[in-house]
N, CA, C and O atoms as a printed pandas DataFrame, in Angstrom:
     atom_number atom_name residue_name chain_id  residue_number  x_coord  y_coord  z_coord
0              1         N          UNK        A               1    0.796   -1.108    0.078
1              2        CA          UNK        A               1    0.015   -0.033   -0.008
2              3         C          UNK        A               1    0.942    1.227    0.068
3              4         O          UNK        A               1    1.895    1.353    0.836
4              5         N          UNK        A               2    0.499    2.149   -0.867
5              6        CA          UNK        A               2    1.203    3.454   -1.012
6              7         C          UNK        A               2    0.303    4.639   -0.380
7              8         O          UNK        A               2   -0.851    4.794   -0.779
8              9         N          UNK        A               3    0.880    5.500    0.651
9             10        CA          UNK        A               3    0.088    6.517    1.043
10            11         C          UNK        A               3    0.652    7.729    0.739
11            12         O          UNK        A               3    1.875    7.729    0.598
12            13         N          UNK        A               4    0.002    8.866    0.591
13            14        CA          UNK        A               4    0.552   10.188    0.492
14            15         C          UNK        A               4   -0.096   11.113    1.376
15            16         O          UNK        A               4   -1.324   11.120    1.454
16            17         N          UNK        A               5    0.648   11.928    2.080
17            18        CA          UNK        A               5    0.102   12.690    3.188
18            19         C          UNK        A               5   -0.308   14.099    2.702
19            20         O          UNK        A               5   -1.140   14.704    3.378
20            21         N          UNK        A               6    0.222   14.700    1.543
21            22        CA          UNK        A               6   -0.218   15.732    0.917
22            23         C          UNK        A               6    0.052   15.827   -0.716
23            24         O          UNK        A               6    0.949   15.126   -1.185
24            25         N          UNK        A               7   -0.564   16.515   -1.405
25            26        CA          UNK        A               7   -0.307   16.572   -2.750
26            27         C          UNK        A               7   -0.718   15.246   -3.555
27            28         O          UNK        A               7   -1.408   14.330   -3.107
28            29         N          UNK        A               8   -0.221   15.320   -4.679
29            30        CA          UNK        A               8   -0.564   14.230   -5.567
30            31         C          UNK        A               8    0.507   13.064   -5.512
31            32         O          UNK        A               8    1.592   13.586   -5.254
32            33         N          UNK        A               9    0.607   11.990   -5.622
33            34        CA          UNK        A               9    1.845   10.907   -5.825
34            35         C          UNK        A               9    2.110   11.030   -7.114
35            36         O          UNK        A               9    1.157   11.007   -7.892
36            37         N          UNK        A              10    3.414   11.181   -7.608
37            38        CA          UNK        A              10    4.038   11.071   -9.100
38            39         C          UNK        A              10    4.838    9.985   -9.113
39            40         O          UNK        A              10    5.728    9.895   -8.268
40            41         N          UNK        A              11    4.659    9.055  -10.012
41            42        CA          UNK        A              11    5.529    8.143  -10.447
42            43         C          UNK        A              11    6.590    8.196  -11.622
43            44         O          UNK        A              11    6.247    8.634  -12.720
44            45         N          UNK        A              12    7.763    7.791  -11.411
45            46        CA          UNK        A              12    8.686    7.933  -12.637
46            47         C          UNK        A              12    9.062    9.685  -12.901
47            48         O          UNK        A              12    9.369   10.070  -14.029
48            49         N          UNK        A              13    9.004   10.455  -11.955
49            50        CA          UNK        A              13    9.179   11.712  -12.155
50            51         C          UNK        A              13   10.590   11.996  -12.757
51            52         O          UNK        A              13   11.529   11.261  -12.453
52            53         N          UNK        A              14   10.769   13.150  -13.686
53            54        CA          UNK        A              14   11.672   13.300  -14.458
54            55         C          UNK        A              14   11.837   14.899  -14.632
55            56         O          UNK        A              14   10.909   15.701  -14.740
56            57         N          UNK        A              15   13.259   15.197  -14.633
57            58        CA          UNK        A              15   13.401   16.851  -14.975
58            59         C          UNK        A              15   14.095   17.003  -16.285
59            60         O          UNK        A              15   14.944   16.216  -16.704
60            61         N          UNK        A              16   13.674   18.070  -16.904
61            62        CA          UNK        A              16   14.401   18.470  -18.284
62            63         C          UNK        A              16   14.914   19.843  -17.741
63            64         O          UNK        A              16   14.064   20.708  -17.528
64            65         N          UNK        A              17   16.083   20.088  -17.525
65            66        CA          UNK        A              17   16.894   21.043  -16.878
66            67         C          UNK        A              17   17.747   21.803  -17.982
67            68         O          UNK        A              17   18.782   21.309  -18.430
68            69         N          UNK        A              18   17.281   22.967  -18.372
69            70        CA          UNK        A              18   17.940   23.603  -19.420
70            71         C          UNK        A              18   19.122   24.194  -18.927
71            72         O          UNK        A              18   19.114   25.184  -18.196
72            73         N          UNK        A              19   20.413   23.454  -19.412
73            74        CA          UNK        A              19   21.678   24.055  -19.042
74            75         C          UNK        A              19   22.601   24.301  -20.254
75            76         O          UNK        A              19   23.814   24.420  -20.083
76            77         N          UNK        A              20   22.071   24.374  -21.401
77            78        CA          UNK        A              20   22.548   24.937  -22.417
78            79         C          UNK        A              20   23.403   26.214  -22.224
79            80         O          UNK        A              20   22.831   27.124  -21.625
80            81         N          UNK        A              21   24.524   26.410  -22.581
81            82        CA          UNK        A              21   25.331   27.649  -22.443
82            83         C          UNK        A              21   25.476   28.066  -20.838
83            84         O          UNK        A              21   25.803   29.214  -20.536
84            85         N          UNK        A              22   25.257   27.229  -20.009
85            86        CA          UNK        A              22   25.184   27.656  -18.574
86            87         C          UNK        A              22   26.550   27.924  -18.043
87            88         O          UNK        A              22   27.446   27.153  -18.385
88            89         N          UNK        A              23   26.799   28.840  -17.312
89            90        CA          UNK        A              23   28.235   29.101  -16.676
90            91         C          UNK        A              23   28.190   28.625  -15.343
91            92         O          UNK        A              23   29.223   28.410  -14.709
92            93         N          UNK        A              24   26.680   28.388  -14.723
93            94        CA          UNK        A              24   26.690   28.002  -13.174
94            95         C          UNK        A              24   26.258   26.310  -13.160
95            96         O          UNK        A              24   26.909   25.512  -12.485
96            97         N          UNK        A              25   25.121   25.902  -13.964
97            98        CA          UNK        A              25   24.744   24.611  -13.916
98            99         C          UNK        A              25   25.328   23.740  -14.918
99           100         O          UNK        A              25   25.750   24.186  -15.985
100          101         N          UNK        A              26   25.372   22.286  -14.553
101          102        CA          UNK        A              26   26.036   21.385  -15.453
102          103         C          UNK        A              26   24.957   20.482  -15.673
103          104         O          UNK        A              26   24.597   20.337  -16.841
104          105         N          UNK        A              27   24.335   19.807  -14.720
105          106        CA          UNK        A              27   23.407   18.573  -15.128
106          107         C          UNK        A              27   22.325   18.653  -13.610
107          108         O          UNK        A              27   22.514   19.236  -12.542
108          109         N          UNK        A              28   21.280   17.879  -14.047
109          110        CA          UNK        A              28   20.185   17.536  -12.893
110          111         C          UNK        A              28   19.841   16.139  -13.165
111          112         O          UNK        A              28   19.837   15.609  -14.276
112          113         N          UNK        A              29   19.575   15.637  -12.131
113          114        CA          UNK        A              29   18.924   14.225  -12.216
114          115         C          UNK        A              29   18.044   13.965  -10.901
115          116         O          UNK        A              29   18.270   14.449   -9.792
116          117         N          UNK        A              30   17.019   13.124  -11.239
117          118        CA          UNK        A              30   16.118   12.636  -10.262
118          119         C          UNK        A              30   16.758   11.567   -9.499
119          120         O          UNK        A              30   17.619   10.942  -10.118
120          121         N          UNK        A              31   16.536   11.227   -8.326
121          122        CA          UNK        A              31   17.037   10.020   -7.600
122          123         C          UNK        A              31   15.867    8.931   -7.504
123          124         O          UNK        A              31   16.107    7.728   -7.603
124          125         N          UNK        A              32   14.808    9.357   -7.340
125          126        CA          UNK        A              32   13.774    8.398   -6.914
126          127         C          UNK        A              32   12.567    8.163   -7.810
127          128         O          UNK        A              32   12.256    8.974   -8.682
128          129         N          UNK        A              33   11.817    6.917   -7.557
129          130        CA          UNK        A              33   11.004    6.685   -8.547
130          131         C          UNK        A              33    9.747    7.041   -8.246
131          132         O          UNK        A              33    8.894    6.543   -8.981
132          133         N          UNK        A              34    9.382    7.724   -7.420
133          134        CA          UNK        A              34    7.999    8.350   -6.973
134          135         C          UNK        A              34    8.248    9.848   -6.094
135          136         O          UNK        A              34    9.283   10.084   -5.471
136          137         N          UNK        A              35    7.442   10.491   -6.160
137          138        CA          UNK        A              35    7.478   11.704   -5.443
138          139         C          UNK        A              35    5.969   12.295   -4.865
139          140         O          UNK        A              35    4.952   12.114   -5.534
140          141         N          UNK        A              36    5.943   12.901   -3.770
141          142        CA          UNK        A              36    4.646   13.301   -3.179
142          143         C          UNK        A              36    4.743   14.805   -3.110
143          144         O          UNK        A              36    5.423   15.235   -2.179
144          145         N          UNK        A              37    4.204   15.664   -3.901
145          146        CA          UNK        A              37    4.155   17.094   -3.955
146          147         C          UNK        A              37    5.500   17.816   -4.230
147          148         O          UNK        A              37    5.427   19.029   -4.430
148          149         N          UNK        A              38    6.750   17.207   -4.266
149          150        CA          UNK        A              38    7.854   17.618   -4.688
150          151         C          UNK        A              38    8.833   16.590   -4.931
151          152         O          UNK        A              38    8.784   15.534   -4.301
152          153         N          UNK        A              39    9.881   16.859   -5.955
153          154        CA          UNK        A              39   10.629   16.104   -6.541
154          155         C          UNK        A              39   12.129   16.250   -6.223
155          156         O          UNK        A              39   12.606   17.283   -6.692
156          157         N          UNK        A              40   12.969   15.490   -5.557
157          158        CA          UNK        A              40   14.252   15.691   -4.787
158          159         C          UNK        A              40   15.159   15.566   -6.150
159          160         O          UNK        A              40   15.191   14.504   -6.771
160          161         N          UNK        A              41   15.747   16.494   -6.486
161          162        CA          UNK        A              41   16.631   16.623   -7.686
162          163         C          UNK        A              41   18.136   16.987   -7.284
163          164         O          UNK        A              41   18.359   17.878   -6.465
164          165         N          UNK        A              42   19.110   16.293   -7.868
165          166        CA          UNK        A              42   20.605   16.614   -7.588
166          167         C          UNK        A              42   20.981   17.268   -8.667
167          168         O          UNK        A              42   20.833   16.796   -9.794
168          169         N          UNK        A              43   21.581   18.586   -8.400
169          170        CA          UNK        A              43   22.004   19.508   -9.254
170          171         C          UNK        A              43   23.344   19.623   -9.098
171          172         O          UNK        A              43   23.847   19.863   -8.000
172          173         N          UNK        A              44   24.066   19.451  -10.242
173          174        CA          UNK        A              44   25.678   19.618  -10.211
174          175         C          UNK        A              44   25.852   20.887  -10.840
175          176         O          UNK        A              44   25.168   21.201  -11.814
176          177         N          UNK        A              45   26.844   21.745  -10.283
177          178        CA          UNK        A              45   27.097   23.169  -10.470
178          179         C          UNK        A              45   28.642   23.086  -11.163
179          180         O          UNK        A              45   29.446   22.177  -10.957
180          181         N          UNK        A              46   28.832   24.132  -11.939
181          182        CA          UNK        A              46   30.258   24.218  -12.605
182          183         C          UNK        A              46   31.202   24.197  -11.261
183          184         O          UNK        A              46   30.842   24.403  -10.102
184          185         N          UNK        A              47   32.463   23.899  -11.735
185          186        CA          UNK        A              47   33.449   23.923  -10.578
186          187         C          UNK        A              47   33.769   25.118   -9.835
187          188         O          UNK        A              47   34.203   25.182   -8.684
188          189         N          UNK        A              48   33.452   26.229  -10.779
189          190        CA          UNK        A              48   33.597   27.670  -10.212
190          191         C          UNK        A              48   32.201   28.471  -10.056
191          192         O          UNK        A              48   32.205   29.688  -10.241
192          193         N          UNK        A              49   31.037   27.812   -9.725
193          194        CA          UNK        A              49   29.896   28.473   -9.431
194          195         C          UNK        A              49   30.070   29.194   -8.212
195          196         O          UNK        A              49   29.910   30.414   -8.220
196          197         N          UNK        A              50   30.391   28.566   -7.124
197          198        CA          UNK        A              50   30.266   29.239   -5.773
198          199         C          UNK        A              50   31.568   30.010   -5.617
199          200         O          UNK        A              50   31.635   30.723   -4.616
200          201         N          UNK        A              51   32.613   29.989   -6.439
201          202        CA          UNK        A              51   33.885   30.799   -6.144
202          203         C          UNK        A              51   33.893   31.891   -7.076
203          204         O          UNK        A              51   33.697   33.027   -6.645
204          205         N          UNK        A              52   34.077   31.709   -8.192
205          206        CA          UNK        A              52   34.464   32.917   -9.229
206          207         C          UNK        A              52   33.050   33.542   -9.442
207          208         O          UNK        A              52   32.925   34.765   -9.506
208          209         N          UNK        A              53   31.920   32.643   -9.560
209          210        CA          UNK        A              53   30.697   33.310  -10.039
210          211         C          UNK        A              53   29.732   33.863   -8.757
211          212         O          UNK        A              53   28.767   34.619   -8.866
212          213         N          UNK        A              54   30.267   33.273   -7.521
213          214        CA          UNK        A              54   29.761   33.992   -6.189
214          215         C          UNK        A              54   28.364   33.588   -5.893
215          216         O          UNK        A              54   27.562   34.392   -5.418
216          217         N          UNK        A              55   28.000   32.134   -6.214
217          218        CA          UNK        A              55   26.644   31.693   -6.009
218          219         C          UNK        A              55   26.622   31.325   -4.595
219          220         O          UNK        A              55   27.514   30.549   -4.251
220          221         N          UNK        A              56   25.894   31.666   -3.807
221          222        CA          UNK        A              56   25.635   31.333   -2.173
222          223         C          UNK        A              56   24.180   30.589   -2.174
223          224         O          UNK        A              56   24.033   29.817   -1.226
224          225         N          UNK        A              57   23.276   30.672   -2.919
225          226        CA          UNK        A              57   22.171   30.260   -2.716
226          227         C          UNK        A              57   21.188   29.751   -4.065
227          228         O          UNK        A              57   21.247   30.397   -5.111
228          229         N          UNK        A              58   20.359   28.640   -3.955
229          230        CA          UNK        A              58   19.795   28.393   -5.176
230          231         C          UNK        A              58   18.321   28.315   -4.608
231          232         O          UNK        A              58   17.964   27.646   -3.639
232          233         N          UNK        A              59   17.492   29.174   -5.445
233          234        CA          UNK        A              59   16.248   29.518   -5.238
234          235         C          UNK        A              59   15.313   28.618   -6.404
235          236         O          UNK        A              59   15.660   28.458   -7.574
236          237         N          UNK        A              60   14.118   28.110   -5.817
237          238        CA          UNK        A              60   13.246   27.520   -6.823
238          239         C          UNK        A              60   11.883   28.379   -6.798
239          240         O          UNK        A              60   11.273   28.552   -5.744
240          241         N          UNK        A              61   11.452   28.898   -8.012
241          242        CA          UNK        A              61   10.288   29.602   -8.132
242          243         C          UNK        A              61    9.300   28.932   -8.999
243          244         O          UNK        A              61    9.702   28.543  -10.095
244          245         N          UNK        A              62    8.020   28.732   -8.660
245          246        CA          UNK        A              62    7.077   28.013   -9.504
246          247         C          UNK        A              62    6.650   28.890  -10.494
247          248         O          UNK        A              62    6.954   30.082  -10.541
248          249         N          UNK        A              63    5.934   28.290  -11.294
249          250        CA          UNK        A              63    5.373   29.056  -12.624
250          251         C          UNK        A              63    4.581   30.138  -12.448
251          252         O          UNK        A              63    4.441   30.978  -13.337
252          253         N          UNK        A              64    3.937   30.223  -11.178
253          254        CA          UNK        A              64    3.028   31.410  -10.885
254          255         C          UNK        A              64    3.898   32.353  -10.026
255          256         O          UNK        A              64    3.301   33.273   -9.466
256          257         N          UNK        A              65    5.205   32.248   -9.852
257          258        CA          UNK        A              65    5.939   33.311   -9.223
258          259         C          UNK        A              65    6.197   32.978   -7.779
259          260         O          UNK        A              65    6.988   33.768   -7.263
260          261         N          UNK        A              66    5.764   32.057   -7.000
261          262        CA          UNK        A              66    6.113   31.805   -5.817
262          263         C          UNK        A              66    7.433   31.173   -5.395
263          264         O          UNK        A              66    7.967   30.364   -6.155
264          265         N          UNK        A              67    7.942   31.464   -4.336
265          266        CA          UNK        A              67    9.020   30.747   -3.873
266          267         C          UNK        A              67    8.624   29.356   -3.236
267          268         O          UNK        A              67    7.761   29.275   -2.362
268          269         N          UNK        A              68    9.302   28.285   -3.724
269          270        CA          UNK        A              68    9.032   26.973   -3.564
270          271         C          UNK        A              68   10.041   26.392   -2.782
271          272         O          UNK        A              68    9.635   25.531   -2.002
272          273         N          UNK        A              69   11.366   26.650   -2.775
273          274        CA          UNK        A              69   12.548   25.992   -2.063
274          275         C          UNK        A              69   13.663   26.859   -2.072
275          276         O          UNK        A              69   13.759   27.605   -3.047
276          277         N          UNK        A              70   14.651   26.926   -1.065
277          278        CA          UNK        A              70   15.760   27.499   -1.223
278          279         C          UNK        A              70   16.839   26.612   -0.390
279          280         O          UNK        A              70   16.594   25.867    0.559
280          281         N          UNK        A              71   18.047   26.874   -0.970
281          282        CA          UNK        A              71   19.321   26.093   -0.230
282          283         C          UNK        A              71   20.486   26.965   -0.212
283          284         O          UNK        A              71   20.831   27.576   -1.224
284          285         N          UNK        A              72   21.082   27.046    0.852
285          286        CA          UNK        A              72   22.444   27.767    0.779
286          287         C          UNK        A              72   23.555   26.876    0.387
287          288         O          UNK        A              72   23.566   25.658    0.566
288          289         N          UNK        A              73   24.445   27.548   -0.139
289          290        CA          UNK        A              73   25.717   26.728   -0.730
290          291         C          UNK        A              73   27.045   27.328   -0.096
291          292         O          UNK        A              73   27.179   28.525    0.161
292          293         N          UNK        A              74   27.903   26.461    0.101
293          294        CA          UNK        A              74   29.170   26.739    0.715
294          295         C          UNK        A              74   30.091   27.051   -0.403
295          296         O          UNK        A              74   29.813   26.666   -1.539
296          297         N          UNK        A              75   31.134   27.701   -0.164
297          298        CA          UNK        A              75   32.022   27.709   -1.146
298          299         C          UNK        A              75   32.725   26.657   -1.469
299          300         O          UNK        A              75   33.169   25.902   -0.603
300          301         N          UNK        A              76   32.929   26.459   -2.837
301          302        CA          UNK        A              76   33.534   25.136   -3.417
302          303         C          UNK        A              76   32.555   23.984   -3.605
303          304         O          UNK        A              76   32.944   22.949   -4.145
304          305         N          UNK        A              77   31.294   24.123   -3.179
305          306        CA          UNK        A              77   30.340   22.917   -3.223
306          307         C          UNK        A              77   29.700   23.101   -4.495
307          308         O          UNK        A              77   29.096   24.096   -4.895
308          309         N          UNK        A              78   29.962   21.759   -5.211
309          310        CA          UNK        A              78   29.417   21.677   -6.640
310          311         C          UNK        A              78   28.338   20.654   -6.883
311          312         O          UNK        A              78   28.041   20.377   -8.045
312          313         N          UNK        A              79   27.695   20.040   -5.811
313          314        CA          UNK        A              79   26.439   19.238   -5.822
314          315         C          UNK        A              79   25.683   19.498   -4.853
315          316         O          UNK        A              79   26.184   19.514   -3.729
316          317         N          UNK        A              80   24.399   19.747   -5.007
317          318        CA          UNK        A              80   23.441   19.854   -3.904
318          319         C          UNK        A              80   22.059   19.373   -4.359
319          320         O          UNK        A              80   21.845   19.111   -5.543
320          321         N          UNK        A              81   21.132   19.261   -3.417
321          322        CA          UNK        A              81   20.035   18.656   -3.703
322          323         C          UNK        A              81   18.913   19.813   -3.691
323          324         O          UNK        A              81   18.929   20.649   -2.787
324          325         N          UNK        A              82   18.065   19.844   -4.575
325          326        CA          UNK        A              82   16.809   21.085   -4.440
326          327         C          UNK        A              82   15.586   20.215   -4.780
327          328         O          UNK        A              82   15.524   19.192   -5.461
328          329         N          UNK        A              83   14.623   20.899   -4.119
329          330        CA          UNK        A              83   13.103   20.088   -4.396
330          331         C          UNK        A              83   12.390   21.021   -5.398
331          332         O          UNK        A              83   12.449   22.248   -5.318
332          333         N          UNK        A              84   11.793   20.427   -6.233
333          334        CA          UNK        A              84   10.937   20.786   -7.613
334          335         C          UNK        A              84    9.591   20.436   -7.075
335          336         O          UNK        A              84    9.333   19.645   -6.168
336          337         N          UNK        A              85    8.747   21.190   -7.818
337          338        CA          UNK        A              85    7.401   20.970   -7.819
338          339         C          UNK        A              85    7.051   19.797   -8.825
339          340         O          UNK        A              85    7.628   19.697   -9.908
340          341         N          UNK        A              86    6.040   18.888   -8.389
341          342        CA          UNK        A              86    5.826   18.054   -9.460
342          343         C          UNK        A              86    4.970   18.273  -10.452
343          344         O          UNK        A              86    3.950   18.912  -10.197
344          345         N          UNK        A              87    5.186   17.835  -11.656
345          346        CA          UNK        A              87    4.680   18.059  -12.906
346          347         C          UNK        A              87    4.162   19.436  -13.287
347          348         O          UNK        A              87    3.097   19.845  -12.823
348          349         N          UNK        A              88    4.875   20.136  -14.100
349          350        CA          UNK        A              88    4.735   21.607  -14.419
350          351         C          UNK        A              88    6.178   22.251  -14.916
351          352         O          UNK        A              88    7.036   21.625  -15.538
352          353         N          UNK        A              89    6.241   23.321  -14.602
353          354        CA          UNK        A              89    7.489   24.215  -14.823
354          355         C          UNK        A              89    8.000   25.017  -13.473
355          356         O          UNK        A              89    7.279   25.274  -12.509
356          357         N          UNK        A              90    9.224   25.316  -13.591
357          358        CA          UNK        A              90    9.681   26.106  -12.554
358          359         C          UNK        A              90   11.017   26.678  -13.019
359          360         O          UNK        A              90   11.519   26.216  -14.044
360          361         N          UNK        A              91   11.736   27.820  -12.224
361          362        CA          UNK        A              91   12.684   28.184  -12.424
362          363         C          UNK        A              91   13.768   28.188  -11.304
363          364         O          UNK        A              91   13.485   28.586  -10.173
364          365         N          UNK        A              92   15.009   27.740  -11.631
365          366        CA          UNK        A              92   15.886   27.636  -10.773
366          367         C          UNK        A              92   17.035   28.851  -10.594
367          368         O          UNK        A              92   17.928   28.981  -11.431
368          369         N          UNK        A              93   16.943   29.567   -9.635
369          370        CA          UNK        A              93   17.800   30.991   -9.660
370          371         C          UNK        A              93   18.970   30.781   -8.891
371          372         O          UNK        A              93   18.919   30.319   -7.751
372          373         N          UNK        A              94   20.208   31.155   -9.559
373          374        CA          UNK        A              94   21.412   31.061   -8.756
374          375         C          UNK        A              94   21.642   32.525   -8.152
375          376         O          UNK        A              94   21.571   33.540   -8.845
376          377         N          UNK        A              95   21.921   32.523   -6.798
377          378        CA          UNK        A              95   21.869   33.970   -6.302
378          379         C          UNK        A              95   23.004   34.343   -5.472
379          380         O          UNK        A              95   23.392   33.542   -4.621
380          381         N          UNK        A              96   23.631   35.562   -5.633
381          382        CA          UNK        A              96   24.777   35.757   -4.954
382          383         C          UNK        A              96   23.906   36.675   -3.642
383          384         O          UNK        A              96   23.366   37.753   -3.891
384          385         N          UNK        A              97   23.887   36.094   -2.359
385          386        CA          UNK        A              97   23.243   36.940   -1.465
386          387         C          UNK        A              97   24.094   37.950   -0.797
387          388         O          UNK        A              97   23.575   38.722    0.009
388          389         N          UNK        A              98   25.356   38.009   -1.066
389          390        CA          UNK        A              98   26.253   38.864   -0.434
390          391         C          UNK        A              98   25.923   40.259   -0.992
391          392         O          UNK        A              98   25.802   41.249   -0.271
392          393         N          UNK        A              99   25.779   40.264   -2.395
393          394        CA          UNK        A              99   25.546   41.647   -2.927
394          395         C          UNK        A              99   24.102   41.644   -3.661
395          396         O          UNK        A              99   23.789   42.578   -4.399
396          397         N          UNK        A             100   23.267   40.586   -3.431
397          398        CA          UNK        A             100   21.921   40.669   -3.727
398          399         C          UNK        A             100   21.658   40.738   -5.155
399          400         O          UNK        A             100   20.921   41.582   -5.665
400          401         N          UNK        A             101   22.340   39.737   -5.847
401          402        CA          UNK        A             101   22.337   39.854   -7.386
402          403         C          UNK        A             101   21.882   38.397   -7.830
403          404         O          UNK        A             101   22.112   37.447   -7.082
404          405         N          UNK        A             102   21.275   38.233   -8.972
405          406        CA          UNK        A             102   21.001   36.954   -9.621
406          407         C          UNK        A             102   22.040   36.722  -10.460
407          408         O          UNK        A             102   22.251   37.437  -11.439
408          409         N          UNK        A             103   22.820   35.632  -10.116
409          410        CA          UNK        A             103   23.969   35.183  -11.105
410          411         C          UNK        A             103   23.308   34.528  -12.434
411          412         O          UNK        A             103   23.808   34.806  -13.524
412          413         N          UNK        A             104   22.382   33.810  -12.369
413          414        CA          UNK        A             104   21.969   32.935  -13.423
414          415         C          UNK        A             104   20.488   32.244  -13.152
415          416         O          UNK        A             104   20.225   31.834  -12.022
416          417         N          UNK        A             105   19.618   32.141  -14.136
417          418        CA          UNK        A             105   18.207   31.511  -13.855
418          419         C          UNK        A             105   18.260   30.630  -15.020
419          420         O          UNK        A             105   18.839   30.817  -16.091
420          421         N          UNK        A             106   17.464   29.504  -14.576
421          422        CA          UNK        A             106   17.327   28.380  -15.563
422          423         C          UNK        A             106   15.937   27.795  -15.435
423          424         O          UNK        A             106   15.449   27.547  -14.333
424          425         N          UNK        A             107   15.239   27.554  -16.702
425          426        CA          UNK        A             107   13.947   26.866  -16.447
426          427         C          UNK        A             107   14.139   25.321  -16.326
427          428         O          UNK        A             107   15.198   24.816  -16.698
428          429         N          UNK        A             108   13.261   24.666  -15.878
429          430        CA          UNK        A             108   13.300   23.366  -15.861
430          431         C          UNK        A             108   11.738   23.026  -15.761
431          432         O          UNK        A             108   10.866   23.668  -15.175
432          433         N          UNK        A             109   11.617   21.759  -16.542
433          434        CA          UNK        A             109   10.302   21.103  -16.633
434          435         C          UNK        A             109   10.288   19.693  -16.006
435          436         O          UNK        A             109   11.218   18.894  -16.122
436          437         N          UNK        A             110    9.153   19.465  -15.335
437          438        CA          UNK        A             110    9.175   18.314  -14.420
438          439         C          UNK        A             110    7.850   17.572  -14.932
439          440         O          UNK        A             110    6.746   18.110  -15.012
440          441         N          UNK        A             111    8.155   16.205  -15.275
441          442        CA          UNK        A             111    7.077   15.452  -15.618
442          443         C          UNK        A             111    7.023   14.204  -14.923
443          444         O          UNK        A             111    7.917   13.943  -14.119
444          445         N          UNK        A             112    6.121   13.425  -15.122
445          446        CA          UNK        A             112    5.623   12.158  -14.295
446          447         C          UNK        A             112    4.368   11.733  -14.578
447          448         O          UNK        A             112    3.659   12.407  -15.325
448          449         N          UNK        A             113    3.918   10.554  -14.019
449          450        CA          UNK        A             113    2.721    9.893  -13.875
450          451         C          UNK        A             113    2.124   10.155  -12.834
451          452         O          UNK        A             113    2.521    9.580  -11.821
452          453         N          UNK        A             114    1.069   11.026  -12.731
453          454        CA          UNK        A             114    0.395   11.508  -11.570
454          455         C          UNK        A             114   -0.531   10.550  -11.194
455          456         O          UNK        A             114   -1.095   10.018  -12.150
456          457         N          UNK        A             115   -0.890   10.132   -9.997
457          458        CA          UNK        A             115   -2.103    9.405   -9.258
458          459         C          UNK        A             115   -2.512   10.096   -8.130
459          460         O          UNK        A             115   -1.719   10.515   -7.288
460          461         N          UNK        A             116   -3.652   10.226   -8.077
461          462        CA          UNK        A             116   -4.403   10.988   -7.004
462          463         C          UNK        A             116   -4.626    9.977   -5.749
463          464         O          UNK        A             116   -5.218   10.364   -4.742
């Protein structure tokens, strides 16, 4: 028996993360076969994202402009996990919180088989 505490259960979630020409983002992959309301996604950053480019935080913004998830990055960190909404689109924003600037933003599409 599978139960979900909130949101829809999504089987076989996948992400299409637009990294073409990115100086911050390299790859993204989903590690689980199911998700409830959010998809844990491993994001690999370029080797100099947190150093030369000054990225200190990743923000996930939903298609309706609402903040969905934030994670802080340490200097030299090249892999992190972000939570993405299931089935739809979102934007992952790389931010330098020290000088309050957006370093780069990328669109991501999340798909999967939803069950209620």
